[in-house]
Structures are given as C-alpha cells and as structure tokens.
XYZ file of C-alpha atoms in Angstrom:
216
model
C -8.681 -22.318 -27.608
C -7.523 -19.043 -28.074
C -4.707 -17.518 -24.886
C -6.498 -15.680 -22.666
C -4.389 -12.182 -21.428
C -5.058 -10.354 -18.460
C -3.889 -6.125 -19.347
C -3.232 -3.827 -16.906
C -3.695 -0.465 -18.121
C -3.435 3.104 -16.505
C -7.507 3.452 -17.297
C -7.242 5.111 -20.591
C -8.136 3.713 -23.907
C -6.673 0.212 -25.082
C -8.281 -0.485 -27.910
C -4.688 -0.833 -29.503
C -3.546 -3.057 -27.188
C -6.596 -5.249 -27.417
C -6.723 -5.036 -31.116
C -2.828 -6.463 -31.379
C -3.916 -9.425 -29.294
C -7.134 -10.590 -30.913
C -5.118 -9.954 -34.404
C -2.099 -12.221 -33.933
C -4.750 -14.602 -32.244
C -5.634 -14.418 -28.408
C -8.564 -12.930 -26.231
C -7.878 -9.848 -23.925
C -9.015 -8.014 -20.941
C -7.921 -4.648 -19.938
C -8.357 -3.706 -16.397
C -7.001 -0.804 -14.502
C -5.598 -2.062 -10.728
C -6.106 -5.645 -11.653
C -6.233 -8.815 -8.993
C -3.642 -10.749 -10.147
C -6.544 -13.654 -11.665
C -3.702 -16.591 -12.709
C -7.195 -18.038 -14.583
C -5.277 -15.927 -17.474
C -2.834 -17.547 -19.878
C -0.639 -14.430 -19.770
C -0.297 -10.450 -18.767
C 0.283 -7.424 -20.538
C 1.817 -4.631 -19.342
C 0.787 -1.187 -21.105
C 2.583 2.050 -21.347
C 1.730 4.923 -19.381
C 3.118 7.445 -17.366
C 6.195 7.104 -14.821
C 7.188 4.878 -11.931
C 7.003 6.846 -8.231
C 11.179 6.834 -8.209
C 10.984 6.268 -4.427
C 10.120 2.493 -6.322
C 13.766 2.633 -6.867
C 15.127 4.598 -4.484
C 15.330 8.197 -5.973
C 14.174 11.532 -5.275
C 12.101 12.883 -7.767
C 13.596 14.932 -10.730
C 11.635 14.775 -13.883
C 8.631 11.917 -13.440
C 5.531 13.103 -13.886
C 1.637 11.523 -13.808
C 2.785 9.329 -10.870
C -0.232 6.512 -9.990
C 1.295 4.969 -6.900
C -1.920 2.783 -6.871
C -1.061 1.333 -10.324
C 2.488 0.794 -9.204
C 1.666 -1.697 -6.576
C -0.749 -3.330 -8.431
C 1.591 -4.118 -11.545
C 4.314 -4.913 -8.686
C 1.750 -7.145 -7.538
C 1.083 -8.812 -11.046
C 4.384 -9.203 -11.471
C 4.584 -11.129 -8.246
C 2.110 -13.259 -9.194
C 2.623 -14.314 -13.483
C 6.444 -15.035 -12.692
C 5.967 -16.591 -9.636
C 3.650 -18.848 -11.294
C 5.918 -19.179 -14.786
C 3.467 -17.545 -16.761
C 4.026 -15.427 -19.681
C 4.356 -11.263 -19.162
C 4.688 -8.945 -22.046
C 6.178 -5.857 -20.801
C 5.565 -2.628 -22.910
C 7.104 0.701 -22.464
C 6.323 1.504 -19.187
C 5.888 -2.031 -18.531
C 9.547 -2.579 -19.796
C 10.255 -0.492 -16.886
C 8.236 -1.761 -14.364
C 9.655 -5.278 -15.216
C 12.996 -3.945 -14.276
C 12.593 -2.136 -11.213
C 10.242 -4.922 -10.310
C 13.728 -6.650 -10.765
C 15.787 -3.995 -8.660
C 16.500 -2.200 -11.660
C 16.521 1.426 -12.110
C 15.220 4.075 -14.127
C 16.985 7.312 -16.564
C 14.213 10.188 -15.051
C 14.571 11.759 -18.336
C 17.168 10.741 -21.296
C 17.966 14.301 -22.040
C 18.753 16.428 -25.497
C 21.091 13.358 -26.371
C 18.457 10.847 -27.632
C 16.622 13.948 -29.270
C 14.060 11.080 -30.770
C 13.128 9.748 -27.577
C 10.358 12.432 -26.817
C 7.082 11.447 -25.498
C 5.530 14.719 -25.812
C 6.195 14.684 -29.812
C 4.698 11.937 -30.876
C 5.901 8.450 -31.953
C 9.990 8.985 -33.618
C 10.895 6.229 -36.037
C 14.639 5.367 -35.048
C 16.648 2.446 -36.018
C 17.115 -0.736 -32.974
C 20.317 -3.144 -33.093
C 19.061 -6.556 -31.713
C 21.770 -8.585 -29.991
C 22.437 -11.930 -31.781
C 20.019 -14.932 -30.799
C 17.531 -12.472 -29.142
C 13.964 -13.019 -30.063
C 14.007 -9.668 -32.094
C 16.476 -10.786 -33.871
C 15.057 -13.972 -34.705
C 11.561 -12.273 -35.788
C 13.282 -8.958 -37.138
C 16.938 -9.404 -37.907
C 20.313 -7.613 -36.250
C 18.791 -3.385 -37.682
C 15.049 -2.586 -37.801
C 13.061 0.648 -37.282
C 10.967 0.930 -34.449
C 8.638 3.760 -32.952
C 9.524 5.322 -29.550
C 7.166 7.841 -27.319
C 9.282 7.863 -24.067
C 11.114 10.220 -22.117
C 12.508 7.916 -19.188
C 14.878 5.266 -20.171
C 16.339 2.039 -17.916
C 19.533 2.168 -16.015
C 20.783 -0.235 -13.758
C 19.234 -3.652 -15.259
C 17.583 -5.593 -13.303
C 18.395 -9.254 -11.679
C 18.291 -12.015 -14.483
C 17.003 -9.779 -17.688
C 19.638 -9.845 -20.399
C 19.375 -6.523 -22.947
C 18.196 -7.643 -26.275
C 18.099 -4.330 -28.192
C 19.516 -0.635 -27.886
C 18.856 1.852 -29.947
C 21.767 4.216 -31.752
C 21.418 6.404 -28.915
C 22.218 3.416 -26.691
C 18.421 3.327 -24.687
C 17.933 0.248 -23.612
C 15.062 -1.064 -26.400
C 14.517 -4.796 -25.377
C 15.195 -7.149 -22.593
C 14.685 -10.538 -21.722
C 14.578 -12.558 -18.519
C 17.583 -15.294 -18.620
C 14.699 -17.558 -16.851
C 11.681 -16.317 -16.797
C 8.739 -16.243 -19.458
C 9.389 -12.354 -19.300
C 10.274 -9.815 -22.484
C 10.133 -6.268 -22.228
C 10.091 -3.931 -25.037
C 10.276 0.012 -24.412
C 8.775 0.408 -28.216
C 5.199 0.349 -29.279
C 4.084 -2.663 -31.168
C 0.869 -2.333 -30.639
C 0.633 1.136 -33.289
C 2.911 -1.159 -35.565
C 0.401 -3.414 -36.551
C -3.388 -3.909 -37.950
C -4.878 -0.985 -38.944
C -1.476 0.517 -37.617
C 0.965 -0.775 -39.672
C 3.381 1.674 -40.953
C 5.358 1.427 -43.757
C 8.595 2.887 -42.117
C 8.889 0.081 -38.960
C 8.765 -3.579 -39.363
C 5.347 -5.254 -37.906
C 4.848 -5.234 -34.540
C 2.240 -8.152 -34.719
C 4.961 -10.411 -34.387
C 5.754 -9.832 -30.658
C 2.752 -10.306 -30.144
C 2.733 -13.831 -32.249
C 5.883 -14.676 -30.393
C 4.385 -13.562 -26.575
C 0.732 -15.811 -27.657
C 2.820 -18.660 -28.783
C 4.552 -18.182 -25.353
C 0.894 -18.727 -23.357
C 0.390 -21.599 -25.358
C-alpha cells in the first residue's frame, strides 16, 4: 500500500507538494489547520510565511504574514507525529517550525549578507555543503545546488536536531533529529522534481523517496 501523508499547508495551492509525493510513490492530503489524524503514515510540513516570534520569545522586527492559527496547529502536529514516532518532513517554514517547536530560534531576516536568500526574488540556485553521514549526503554527496526562497533563517538549534547542511553563506540548510523520525530542509524539493526538475539543482524527488521509505 502506498504511505499515506497528512500536509499542513497555509491554504494556498499545493499541487507541488502533492505532486512530489504521489511521484516518488505515496498518497497525500493537504489541509490547512489540520487535527492531528495519526490514521496517516507521515506529515508534511509546507513553506509559508513566518512564525509569530513571540513563539520564541522575540519582539517583532521583520516577520511578516503571521497566521497564529496555523502556528498552533503545526505546534500541535508536531506534538502529535513525534510523540507517536512517526515520520515529519519539515520544509522551509516547516524547517523552522520543527526547531522552535524544539526551543529553537529564528534569524527575523538574514540580511544583505546571504544576498541569495531572498524570498521576494524568486527561487536563487546556491551551492549546500552536507555534513558527512547526513542523509543529504548519502542521497546527494558532500556539494550540491539547491533552490532557496527565504528571508528568515534558524538560530539557536533546537533540542536533539543535529545540522546536516549550510549553505556558503552559513544558513542553516538541513537538520536532523538525533532521535526522532524528523528532517527538516529550509530548500524546496518539491520545485526540484517532476515536471520541476531543473537542470541546475540535483533532484529533489529523492527526499521525498528517503521521507516515504521512512513511513514505511
């Protein structure tokens, strides 16, 4: 039987998303403010706009499109798919709900520095460095391009996630939990793949090969 993965999306379209999954071989529904249903083999966080920073303890500088509704539900997913050991696929914002989830923190905004990292333009094609034995690095090698369309980055990690990829800017790219089913991306591998596939980034169908054979 094909995995069965519960998305939780900010309400806008996820046909990419959706697309990823069926291709590398699962089933997926895409909810906005989504019970957490553990009938699911797995959960998929989307991208989106930013985290309320009162979620981790800051005063607001530069996050915009706040959906406090949407932060306590994914909080609530969360809860639920790692209390229960089940898979999570964290994506962009996902990546950093996972980690504030995990008392983690967020960059507001990573500045002029990481001039590639600009949500606002579009996805940037920039270069990742996967840490030896990562996942990544298994399915991609130690260098491979990747997309970015962010403007907030992580800071402080959060409890039990390991970083698994930075880019040459140093942005956190890639985490994963030292115990739980749980890997975080801040890329797009969803507009990597299919019909998607560029031929300047490596295939992002493979994370999600790698998250299905997880659910399995």
């Amino acid at each position: 039987m094909k995995p069965t993965i519960l998305l939780s999306t900010g309400g806008g379209n996820a046909e990419n998303y959706l697309s990823a999954i069926e291709a590398a071989g699962g089933e997926g529904t895409a909810r906005y403010l989504p019970a957490p249903e553990l009938s699911y083999d797995g959960l998929l966080l989307t991208g989106g706009e930013d985290m309320d920073p009162a979620r981790f303890g800051q005063e607001n500088t530069h996050s915009r499109g706040i959906d406090p509704a949407r932060d306590e539900a994914e909080l609530a997913l969360l809860d639920a798919f790692c209390g229960a050991n089940k898979p999570v696929l964290a994506i962009c914002r996902g990546h950093q709900v996972a980690n504030v989830w995990l008392g983690g923190d967020l960059i507001q905004d990573l500045g002029e520095l990481v001039p590639f990292h600009r949500k606002e333009e579009g996805d940037q094609i920039h270069l990742v460095r996967a840490a030896e034995g990562s996942l990544l690095c298994r399915l991609y090698g130690p260098v491979f391009p990747v997309n970015s369309s962010h403007h907030q980055g992580l800071g402080r990690l959060g409890k039990g996630l390991t970083v698994t990829a930075r880019s040459e800017g140093g942005v956190i790219e890639a985490a994963e939990h030292d115990t739980l089913p749980l890997l975080c991306v801040q890329f797009h591998p969803e507009r990597m793949t299919g019909a998607l596939a560029r031929p300047d980034t490596v295939d992002g169908g493979a994370v999600f090969r790698a998250f299905l054979g997880m659910c399995q």
